[in-house]
PDB file of N, CA and C in Angstrom:
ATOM      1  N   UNK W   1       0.833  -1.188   0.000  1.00  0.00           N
ATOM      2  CA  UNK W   1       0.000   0.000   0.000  1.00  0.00           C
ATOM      3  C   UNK W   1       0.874   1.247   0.000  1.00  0.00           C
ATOM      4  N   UNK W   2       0.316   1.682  -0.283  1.00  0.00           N
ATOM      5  CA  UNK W   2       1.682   3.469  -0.400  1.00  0.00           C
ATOM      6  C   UNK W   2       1.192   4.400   0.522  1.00  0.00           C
ATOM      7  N   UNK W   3       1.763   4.809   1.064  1.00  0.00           N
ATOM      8  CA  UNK W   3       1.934   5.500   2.559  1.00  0.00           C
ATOM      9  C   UNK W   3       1.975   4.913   3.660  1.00  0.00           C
ATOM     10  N   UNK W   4       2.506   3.487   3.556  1.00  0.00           N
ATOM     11  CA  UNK W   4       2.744   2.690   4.461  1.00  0.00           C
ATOM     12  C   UNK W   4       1.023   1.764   4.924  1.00  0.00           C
ATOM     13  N   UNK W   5       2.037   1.118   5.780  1.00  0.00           N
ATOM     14  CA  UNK W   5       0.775   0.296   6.705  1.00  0.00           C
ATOM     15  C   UNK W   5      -0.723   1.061   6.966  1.00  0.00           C
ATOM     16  N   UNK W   6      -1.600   1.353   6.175  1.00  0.00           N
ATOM     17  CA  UNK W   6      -3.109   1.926   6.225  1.00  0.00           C
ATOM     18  C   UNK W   6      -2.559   3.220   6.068  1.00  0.00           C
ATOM     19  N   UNK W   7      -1.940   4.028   5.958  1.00  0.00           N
ATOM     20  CA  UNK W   7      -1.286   5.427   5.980  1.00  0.00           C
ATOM     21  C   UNK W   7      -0.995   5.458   7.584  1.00  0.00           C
ATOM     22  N   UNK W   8      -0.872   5.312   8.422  1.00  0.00           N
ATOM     23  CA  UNK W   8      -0.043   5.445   9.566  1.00  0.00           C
ATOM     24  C   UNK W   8       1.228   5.203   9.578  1.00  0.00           C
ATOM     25  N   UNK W   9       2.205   4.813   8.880  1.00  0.00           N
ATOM     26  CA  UNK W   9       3.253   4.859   8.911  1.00  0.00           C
ATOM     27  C   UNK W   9       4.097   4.058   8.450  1.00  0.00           C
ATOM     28  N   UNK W  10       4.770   3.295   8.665  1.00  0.00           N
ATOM     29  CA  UNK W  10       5.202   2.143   7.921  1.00  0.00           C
ATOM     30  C   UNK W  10       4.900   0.924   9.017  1.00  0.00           C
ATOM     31  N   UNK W  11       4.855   0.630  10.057  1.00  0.00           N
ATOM     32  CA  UNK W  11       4.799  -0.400  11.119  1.00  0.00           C
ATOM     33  C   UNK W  11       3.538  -0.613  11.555  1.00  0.00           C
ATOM     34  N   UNK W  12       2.529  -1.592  11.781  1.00  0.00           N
ATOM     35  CA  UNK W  12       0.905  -1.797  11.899  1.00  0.00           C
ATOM     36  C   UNK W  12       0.881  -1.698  13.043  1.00  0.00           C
ATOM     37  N   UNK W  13      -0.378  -1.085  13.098  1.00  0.00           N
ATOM     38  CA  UNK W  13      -0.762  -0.590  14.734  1.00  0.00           C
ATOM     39  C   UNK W  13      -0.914   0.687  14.423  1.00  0.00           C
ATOM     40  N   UNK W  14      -2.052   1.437  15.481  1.00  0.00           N
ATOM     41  CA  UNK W  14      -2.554   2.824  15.382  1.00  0.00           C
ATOM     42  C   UNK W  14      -2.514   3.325  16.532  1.00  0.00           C
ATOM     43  N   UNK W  15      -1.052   2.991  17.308  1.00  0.00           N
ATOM     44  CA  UNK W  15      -1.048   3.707  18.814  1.00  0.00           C
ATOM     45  C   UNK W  15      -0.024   4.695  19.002  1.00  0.00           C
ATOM     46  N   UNK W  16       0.246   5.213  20.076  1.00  0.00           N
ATOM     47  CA  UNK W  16       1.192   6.327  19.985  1.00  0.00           C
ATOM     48  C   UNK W  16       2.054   6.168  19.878  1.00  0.00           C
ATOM     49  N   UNK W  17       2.793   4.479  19.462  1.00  0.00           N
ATOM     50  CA  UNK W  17       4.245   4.350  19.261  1.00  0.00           C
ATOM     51  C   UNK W  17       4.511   3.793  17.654  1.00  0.00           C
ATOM     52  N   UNK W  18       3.027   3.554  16.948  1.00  0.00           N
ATOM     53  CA  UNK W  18       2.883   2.854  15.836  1.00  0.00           C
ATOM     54  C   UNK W  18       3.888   3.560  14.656  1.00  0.00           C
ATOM     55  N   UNK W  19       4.511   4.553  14.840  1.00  0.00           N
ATOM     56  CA  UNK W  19       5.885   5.240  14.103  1.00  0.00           C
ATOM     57  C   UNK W  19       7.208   4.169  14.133  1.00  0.00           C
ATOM     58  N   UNK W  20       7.190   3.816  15.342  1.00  0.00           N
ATOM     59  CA  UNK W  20       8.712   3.124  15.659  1.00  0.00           C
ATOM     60  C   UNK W  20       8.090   1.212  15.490  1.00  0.00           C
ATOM     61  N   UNK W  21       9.210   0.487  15.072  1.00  0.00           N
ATOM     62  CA  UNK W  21       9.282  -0.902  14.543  1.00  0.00           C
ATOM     63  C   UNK W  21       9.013  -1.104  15.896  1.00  0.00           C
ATOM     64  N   UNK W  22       8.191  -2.505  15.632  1.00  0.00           N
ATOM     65  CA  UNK W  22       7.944  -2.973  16.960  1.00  0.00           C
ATOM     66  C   UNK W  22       8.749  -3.245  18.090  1.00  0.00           C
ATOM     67  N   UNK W  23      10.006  -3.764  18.071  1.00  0.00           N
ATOM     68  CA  UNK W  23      10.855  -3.857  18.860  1.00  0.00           C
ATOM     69  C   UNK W  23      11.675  -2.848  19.295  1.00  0.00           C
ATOM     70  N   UNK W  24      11.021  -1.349  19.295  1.00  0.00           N
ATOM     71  CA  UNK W  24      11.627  -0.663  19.397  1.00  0.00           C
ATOM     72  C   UNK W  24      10.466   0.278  20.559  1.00  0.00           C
ATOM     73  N   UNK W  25       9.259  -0.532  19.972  1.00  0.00           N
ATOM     74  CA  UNK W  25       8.166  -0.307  21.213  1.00  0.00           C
ATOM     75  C   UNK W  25       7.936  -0.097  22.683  1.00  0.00           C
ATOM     76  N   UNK W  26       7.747   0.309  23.917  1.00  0.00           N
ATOM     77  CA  UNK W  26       7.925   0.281  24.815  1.00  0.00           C
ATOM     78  C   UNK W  26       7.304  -0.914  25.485  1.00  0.00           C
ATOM     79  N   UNK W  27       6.353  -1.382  25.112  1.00  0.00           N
ATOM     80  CA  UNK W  27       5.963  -2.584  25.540  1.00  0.00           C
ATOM     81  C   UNK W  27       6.725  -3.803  24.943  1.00  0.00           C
ATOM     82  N   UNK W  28       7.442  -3.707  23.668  1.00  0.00           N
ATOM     83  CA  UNK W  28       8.565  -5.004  23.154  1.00  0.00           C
ATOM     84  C   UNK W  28       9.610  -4.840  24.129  1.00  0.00           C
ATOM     85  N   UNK W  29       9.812  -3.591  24.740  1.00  0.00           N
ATOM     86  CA  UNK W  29      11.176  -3.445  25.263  1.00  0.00           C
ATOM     87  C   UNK W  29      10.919  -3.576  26.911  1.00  0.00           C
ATOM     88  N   UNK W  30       9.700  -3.233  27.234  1.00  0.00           N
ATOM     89  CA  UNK W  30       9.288  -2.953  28.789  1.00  0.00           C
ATOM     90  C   UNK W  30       8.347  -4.277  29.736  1.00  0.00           C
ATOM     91  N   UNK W  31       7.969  -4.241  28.458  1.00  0.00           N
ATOM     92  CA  UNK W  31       6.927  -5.754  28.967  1.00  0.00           C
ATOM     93  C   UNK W  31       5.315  -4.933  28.457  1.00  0.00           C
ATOM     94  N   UNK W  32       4.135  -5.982  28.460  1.00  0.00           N
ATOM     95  CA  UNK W  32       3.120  -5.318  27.677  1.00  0.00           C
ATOM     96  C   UNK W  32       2.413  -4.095  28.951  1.00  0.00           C
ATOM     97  N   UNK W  33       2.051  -3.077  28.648  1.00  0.00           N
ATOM     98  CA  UNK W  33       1.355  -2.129  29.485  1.00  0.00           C
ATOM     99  C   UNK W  33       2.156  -1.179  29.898  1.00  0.00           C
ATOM    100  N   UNK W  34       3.324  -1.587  29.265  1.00  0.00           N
ATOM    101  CA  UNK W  34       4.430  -0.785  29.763  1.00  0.00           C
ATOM    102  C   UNK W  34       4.425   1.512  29.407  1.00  0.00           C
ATOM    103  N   UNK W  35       3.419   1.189  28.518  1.00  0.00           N
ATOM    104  CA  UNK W  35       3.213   2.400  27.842  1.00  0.00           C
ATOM    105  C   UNK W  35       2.379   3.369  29.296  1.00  0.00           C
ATOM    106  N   UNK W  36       1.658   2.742  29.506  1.00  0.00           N
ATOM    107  CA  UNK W  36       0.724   3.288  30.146  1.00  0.00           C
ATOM    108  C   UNK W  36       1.077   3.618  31.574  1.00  0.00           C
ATOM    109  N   UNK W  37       2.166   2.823  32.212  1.00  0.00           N
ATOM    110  CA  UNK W  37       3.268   2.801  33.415  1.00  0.00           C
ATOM    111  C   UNK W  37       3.616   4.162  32.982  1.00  0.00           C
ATOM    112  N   UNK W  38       4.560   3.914  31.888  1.00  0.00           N
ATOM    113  CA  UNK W  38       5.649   4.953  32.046  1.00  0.00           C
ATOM    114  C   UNK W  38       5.456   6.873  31.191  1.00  0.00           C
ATOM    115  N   UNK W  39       4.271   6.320  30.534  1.00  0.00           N
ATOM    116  CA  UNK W  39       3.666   7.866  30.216  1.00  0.00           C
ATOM    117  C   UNK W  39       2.454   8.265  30.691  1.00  0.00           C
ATOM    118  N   UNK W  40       1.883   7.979  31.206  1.00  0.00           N
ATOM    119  CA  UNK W  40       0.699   7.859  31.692  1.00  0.00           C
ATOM    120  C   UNK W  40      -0.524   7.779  30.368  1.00  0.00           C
ATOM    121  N   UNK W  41      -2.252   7.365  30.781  1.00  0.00           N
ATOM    122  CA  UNK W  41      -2.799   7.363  29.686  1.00  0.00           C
ATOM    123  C   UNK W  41      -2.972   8.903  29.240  1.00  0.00           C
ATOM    124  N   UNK W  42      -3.092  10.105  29.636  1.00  0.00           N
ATOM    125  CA  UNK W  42      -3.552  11.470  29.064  1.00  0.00           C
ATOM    126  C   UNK W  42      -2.872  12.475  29.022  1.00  0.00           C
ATOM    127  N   UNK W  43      -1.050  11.775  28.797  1.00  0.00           N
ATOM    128  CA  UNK W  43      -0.346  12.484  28.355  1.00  0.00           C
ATOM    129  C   UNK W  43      -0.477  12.679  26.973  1.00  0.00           C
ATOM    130  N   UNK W  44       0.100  13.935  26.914  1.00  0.00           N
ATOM    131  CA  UNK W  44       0.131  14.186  25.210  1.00  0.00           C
ATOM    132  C   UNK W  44       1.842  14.213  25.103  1.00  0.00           C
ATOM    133  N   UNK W  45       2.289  14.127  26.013  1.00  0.00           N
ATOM    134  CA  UNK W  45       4.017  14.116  25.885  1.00  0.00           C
ATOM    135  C   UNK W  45       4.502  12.984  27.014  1.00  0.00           C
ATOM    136  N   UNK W  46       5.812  12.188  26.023  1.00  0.00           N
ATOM    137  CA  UNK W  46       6.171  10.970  26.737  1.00  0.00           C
ATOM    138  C   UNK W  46       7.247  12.020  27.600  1.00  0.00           C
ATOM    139  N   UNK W  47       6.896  11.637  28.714  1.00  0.00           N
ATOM    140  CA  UNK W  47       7.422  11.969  30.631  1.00  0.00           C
ATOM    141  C   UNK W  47       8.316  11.118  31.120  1.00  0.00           C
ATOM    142  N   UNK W  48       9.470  10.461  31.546  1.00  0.00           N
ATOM    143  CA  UNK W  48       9.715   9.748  32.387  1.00  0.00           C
ATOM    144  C   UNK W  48       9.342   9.502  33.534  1.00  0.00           C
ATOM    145  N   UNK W  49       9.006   8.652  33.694  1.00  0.00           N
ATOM    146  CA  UNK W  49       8.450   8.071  35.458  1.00  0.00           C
ATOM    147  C   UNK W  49       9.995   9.043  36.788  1.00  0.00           C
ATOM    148  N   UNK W  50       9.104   9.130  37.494  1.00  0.00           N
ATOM    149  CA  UNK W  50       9.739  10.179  38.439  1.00  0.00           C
ATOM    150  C   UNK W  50      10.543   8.884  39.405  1.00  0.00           C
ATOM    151  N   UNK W  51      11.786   8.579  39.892  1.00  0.00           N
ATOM    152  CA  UNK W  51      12.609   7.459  40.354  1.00  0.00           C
ATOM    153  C   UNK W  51      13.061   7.976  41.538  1.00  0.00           C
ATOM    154  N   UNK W  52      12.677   7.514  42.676  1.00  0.00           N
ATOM    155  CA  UNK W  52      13.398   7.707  43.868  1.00  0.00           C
ATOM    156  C   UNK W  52      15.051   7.076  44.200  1.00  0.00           C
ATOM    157  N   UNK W  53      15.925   7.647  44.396  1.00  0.00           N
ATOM    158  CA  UNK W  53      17.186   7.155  44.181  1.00  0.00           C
ATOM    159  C   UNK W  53      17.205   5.419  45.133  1.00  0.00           C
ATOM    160  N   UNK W  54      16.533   5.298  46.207  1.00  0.00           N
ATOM    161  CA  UNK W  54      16.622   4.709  47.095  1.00  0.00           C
ATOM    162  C   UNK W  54      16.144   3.047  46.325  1.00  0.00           C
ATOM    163  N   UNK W  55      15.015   3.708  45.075  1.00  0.00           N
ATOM    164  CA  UNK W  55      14.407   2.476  44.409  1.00  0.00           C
ATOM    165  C   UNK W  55      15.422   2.549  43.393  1.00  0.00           C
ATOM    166  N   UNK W  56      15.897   3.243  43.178  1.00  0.00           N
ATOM    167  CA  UNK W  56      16.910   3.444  41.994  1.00  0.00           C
ATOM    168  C   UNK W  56      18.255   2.233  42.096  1.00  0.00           C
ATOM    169  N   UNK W  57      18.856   2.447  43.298  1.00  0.00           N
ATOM    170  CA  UNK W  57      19.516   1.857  43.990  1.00  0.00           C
ATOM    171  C   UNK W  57      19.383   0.514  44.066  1.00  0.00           C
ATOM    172  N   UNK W  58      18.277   0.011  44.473  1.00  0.00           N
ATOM    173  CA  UNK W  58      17.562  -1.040  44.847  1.00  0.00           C
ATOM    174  C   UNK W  58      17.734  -1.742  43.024  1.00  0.00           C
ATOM    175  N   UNK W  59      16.650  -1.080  42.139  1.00  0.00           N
ATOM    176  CA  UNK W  59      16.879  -1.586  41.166  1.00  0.00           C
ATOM    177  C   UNK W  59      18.105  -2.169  40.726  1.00  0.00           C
ATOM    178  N   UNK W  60      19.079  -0.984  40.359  1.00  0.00           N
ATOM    179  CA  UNK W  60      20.398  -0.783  40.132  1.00  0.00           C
ATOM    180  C   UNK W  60      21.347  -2.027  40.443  1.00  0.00           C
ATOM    181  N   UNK W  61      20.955  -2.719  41.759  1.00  0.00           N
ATOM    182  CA  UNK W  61      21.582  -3.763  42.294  1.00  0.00           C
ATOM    183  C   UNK W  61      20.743  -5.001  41.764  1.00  0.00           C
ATOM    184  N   UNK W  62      20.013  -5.327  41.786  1.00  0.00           N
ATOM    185  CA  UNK W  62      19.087  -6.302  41.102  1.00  0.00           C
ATOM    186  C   UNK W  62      19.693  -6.609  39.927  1.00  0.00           C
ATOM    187  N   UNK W  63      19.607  -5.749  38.980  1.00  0.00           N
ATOM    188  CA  UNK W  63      20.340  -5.310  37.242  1.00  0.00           C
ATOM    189  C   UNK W  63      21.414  -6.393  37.344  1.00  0.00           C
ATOM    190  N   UNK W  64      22.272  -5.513  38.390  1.00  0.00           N
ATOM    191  CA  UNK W  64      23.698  -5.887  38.340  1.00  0.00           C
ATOM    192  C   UNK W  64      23.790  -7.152  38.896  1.00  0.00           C
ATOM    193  N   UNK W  65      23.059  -7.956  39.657  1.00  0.00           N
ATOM    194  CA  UNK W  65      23.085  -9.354  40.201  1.00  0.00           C
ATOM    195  C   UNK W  65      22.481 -10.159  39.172  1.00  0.00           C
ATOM    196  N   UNK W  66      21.563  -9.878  38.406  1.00  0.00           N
ATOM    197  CA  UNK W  66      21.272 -10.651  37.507  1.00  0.00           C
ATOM    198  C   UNK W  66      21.695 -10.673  36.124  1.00  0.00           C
ATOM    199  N   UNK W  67      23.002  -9.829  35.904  1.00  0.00           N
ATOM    200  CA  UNK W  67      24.010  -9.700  34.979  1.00  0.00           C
ATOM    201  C   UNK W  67      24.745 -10.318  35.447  1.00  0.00           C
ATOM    202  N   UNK W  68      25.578 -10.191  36.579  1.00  0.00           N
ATOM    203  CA  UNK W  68      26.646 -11.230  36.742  1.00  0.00           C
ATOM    204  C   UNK W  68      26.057 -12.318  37.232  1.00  0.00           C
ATOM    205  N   UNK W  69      24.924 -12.965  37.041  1.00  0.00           N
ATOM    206  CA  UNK W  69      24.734 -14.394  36.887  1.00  0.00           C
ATOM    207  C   UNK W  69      24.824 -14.615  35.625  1.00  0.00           C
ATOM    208  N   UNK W  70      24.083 -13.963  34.756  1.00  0.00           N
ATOM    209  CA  UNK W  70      24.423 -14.240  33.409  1.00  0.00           C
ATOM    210  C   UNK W  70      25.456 -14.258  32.832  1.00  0.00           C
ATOM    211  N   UNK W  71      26.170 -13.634  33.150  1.00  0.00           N
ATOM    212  CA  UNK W  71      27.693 -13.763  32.525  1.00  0.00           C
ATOM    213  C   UNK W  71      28.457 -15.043  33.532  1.00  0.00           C
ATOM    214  N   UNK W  72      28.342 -15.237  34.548  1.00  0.00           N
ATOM    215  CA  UNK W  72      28.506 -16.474  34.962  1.00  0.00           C
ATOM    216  C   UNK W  72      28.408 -17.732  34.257  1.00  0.00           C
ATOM    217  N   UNK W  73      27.065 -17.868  34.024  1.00  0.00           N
ATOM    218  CA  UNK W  73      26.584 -18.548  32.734  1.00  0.00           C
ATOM    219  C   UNK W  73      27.478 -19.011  31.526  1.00  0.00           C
ATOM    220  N   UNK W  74      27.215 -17.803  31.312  1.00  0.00           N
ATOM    221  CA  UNK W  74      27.347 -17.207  29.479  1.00  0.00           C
ATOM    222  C   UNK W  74      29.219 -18.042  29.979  1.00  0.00           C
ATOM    223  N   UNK W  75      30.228 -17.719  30.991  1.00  0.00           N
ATOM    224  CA  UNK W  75      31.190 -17.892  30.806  1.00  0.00           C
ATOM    225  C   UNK W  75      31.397 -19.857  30.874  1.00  0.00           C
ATOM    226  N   UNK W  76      30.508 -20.390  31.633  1.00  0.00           N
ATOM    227  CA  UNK W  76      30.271 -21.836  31.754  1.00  0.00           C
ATOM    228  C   UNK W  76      30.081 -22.521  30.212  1.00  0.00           C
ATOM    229  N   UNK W  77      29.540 -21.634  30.096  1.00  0.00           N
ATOM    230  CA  UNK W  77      28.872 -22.382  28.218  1.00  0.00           C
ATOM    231  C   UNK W  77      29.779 -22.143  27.286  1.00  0.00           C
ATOM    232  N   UNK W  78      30.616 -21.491  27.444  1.00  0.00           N
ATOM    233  CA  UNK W  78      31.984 -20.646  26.463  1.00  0.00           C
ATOM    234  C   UNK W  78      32.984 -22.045  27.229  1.00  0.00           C
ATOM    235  N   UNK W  79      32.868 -22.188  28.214  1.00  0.00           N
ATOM    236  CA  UNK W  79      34.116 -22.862  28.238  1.00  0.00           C
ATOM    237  C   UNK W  79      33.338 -24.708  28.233  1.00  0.00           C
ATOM    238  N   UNK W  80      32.804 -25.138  27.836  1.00  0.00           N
ATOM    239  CA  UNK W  80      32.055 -26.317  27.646  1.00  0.00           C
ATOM    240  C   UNK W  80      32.178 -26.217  26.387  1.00  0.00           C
ATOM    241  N   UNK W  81      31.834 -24.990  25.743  1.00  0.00           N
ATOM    242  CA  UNK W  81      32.047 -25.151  23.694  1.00  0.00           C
ATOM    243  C   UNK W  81      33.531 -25.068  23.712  1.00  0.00           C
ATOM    244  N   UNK W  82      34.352 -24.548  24.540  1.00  0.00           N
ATOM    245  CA  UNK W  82      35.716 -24.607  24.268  1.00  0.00           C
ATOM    246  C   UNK W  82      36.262 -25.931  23.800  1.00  0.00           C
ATOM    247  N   UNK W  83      35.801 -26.598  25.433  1.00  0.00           N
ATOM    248  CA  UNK W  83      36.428 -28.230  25.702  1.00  0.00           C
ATOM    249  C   UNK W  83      35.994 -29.193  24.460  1.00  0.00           C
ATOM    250  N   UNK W  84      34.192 -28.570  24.057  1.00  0.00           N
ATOM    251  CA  UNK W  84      34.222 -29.474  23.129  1.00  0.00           C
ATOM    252  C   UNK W  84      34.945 -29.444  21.868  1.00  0.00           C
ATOM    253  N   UNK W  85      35.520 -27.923  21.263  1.00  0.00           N
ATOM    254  CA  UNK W  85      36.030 -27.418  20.192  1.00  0.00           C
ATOM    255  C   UNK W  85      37.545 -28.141  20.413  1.00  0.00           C
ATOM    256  N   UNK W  86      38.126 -28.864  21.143  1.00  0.00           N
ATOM    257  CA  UNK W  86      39.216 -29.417  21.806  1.00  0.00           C
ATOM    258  C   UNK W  86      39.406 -30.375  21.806  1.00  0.00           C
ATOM    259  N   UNK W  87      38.324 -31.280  22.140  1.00  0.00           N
ATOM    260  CA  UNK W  87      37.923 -32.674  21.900  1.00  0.00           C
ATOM    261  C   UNK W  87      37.841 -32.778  20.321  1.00  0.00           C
ATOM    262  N   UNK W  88      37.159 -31.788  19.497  1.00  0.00           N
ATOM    263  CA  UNK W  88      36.555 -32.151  18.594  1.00  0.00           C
ATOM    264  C   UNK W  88      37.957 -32.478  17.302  1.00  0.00           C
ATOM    265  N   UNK W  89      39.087 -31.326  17.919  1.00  0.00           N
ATOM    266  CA  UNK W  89      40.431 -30.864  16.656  1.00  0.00           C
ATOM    267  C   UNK W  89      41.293 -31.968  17.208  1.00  0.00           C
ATOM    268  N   UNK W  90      41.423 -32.607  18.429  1.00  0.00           N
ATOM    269  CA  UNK W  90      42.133 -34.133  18.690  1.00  0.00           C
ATOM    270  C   UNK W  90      42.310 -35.122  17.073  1.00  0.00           C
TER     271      UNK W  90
END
């Protein structure tokens, strides 16, 4: 169709983010409802949510504990494809 998806834009959907590719969405990126959290519904301008440092903090550490598990991980599985890449050139 020419002017994109129904004329709204190029990406389907007729909501206030239907400009940007879906994964670029706040709910692809936030989790679903996430729009409505973080701008409220009767904004006419996207706001950031107001963050108390204390939750900030709190978050902040969470992030970071469940990154370095993942990379924990991530480093277990790197070295299991190693051993097998080792085994495999024997």
């Amino acid at each position: 169709m020419p002017g994109g998806w129904r004329n709204r834009g190029n990406w389907p959907g007729a909501g206030p983010f239907s400009h940007l590719p879906p994964w670029q969405r706040p709910g692809w990126l936030y989790g679903r409802g996430a729009c409505w959290q973080l701008y409220g519904p009767y904004s006419p301008y996207p706001v950031a949510p107001a963050t108390k440092p204390e939750n900030e903090a709190t978050l902040l550490a969470e992030q970071k504990a469940l990154i370095e598990e993942q990379q924990k991980t991530l480093q277990e599985t790197l070295k299991k494809i190693q051993e097998r890449l080792d085994e495999l050139n024997k």
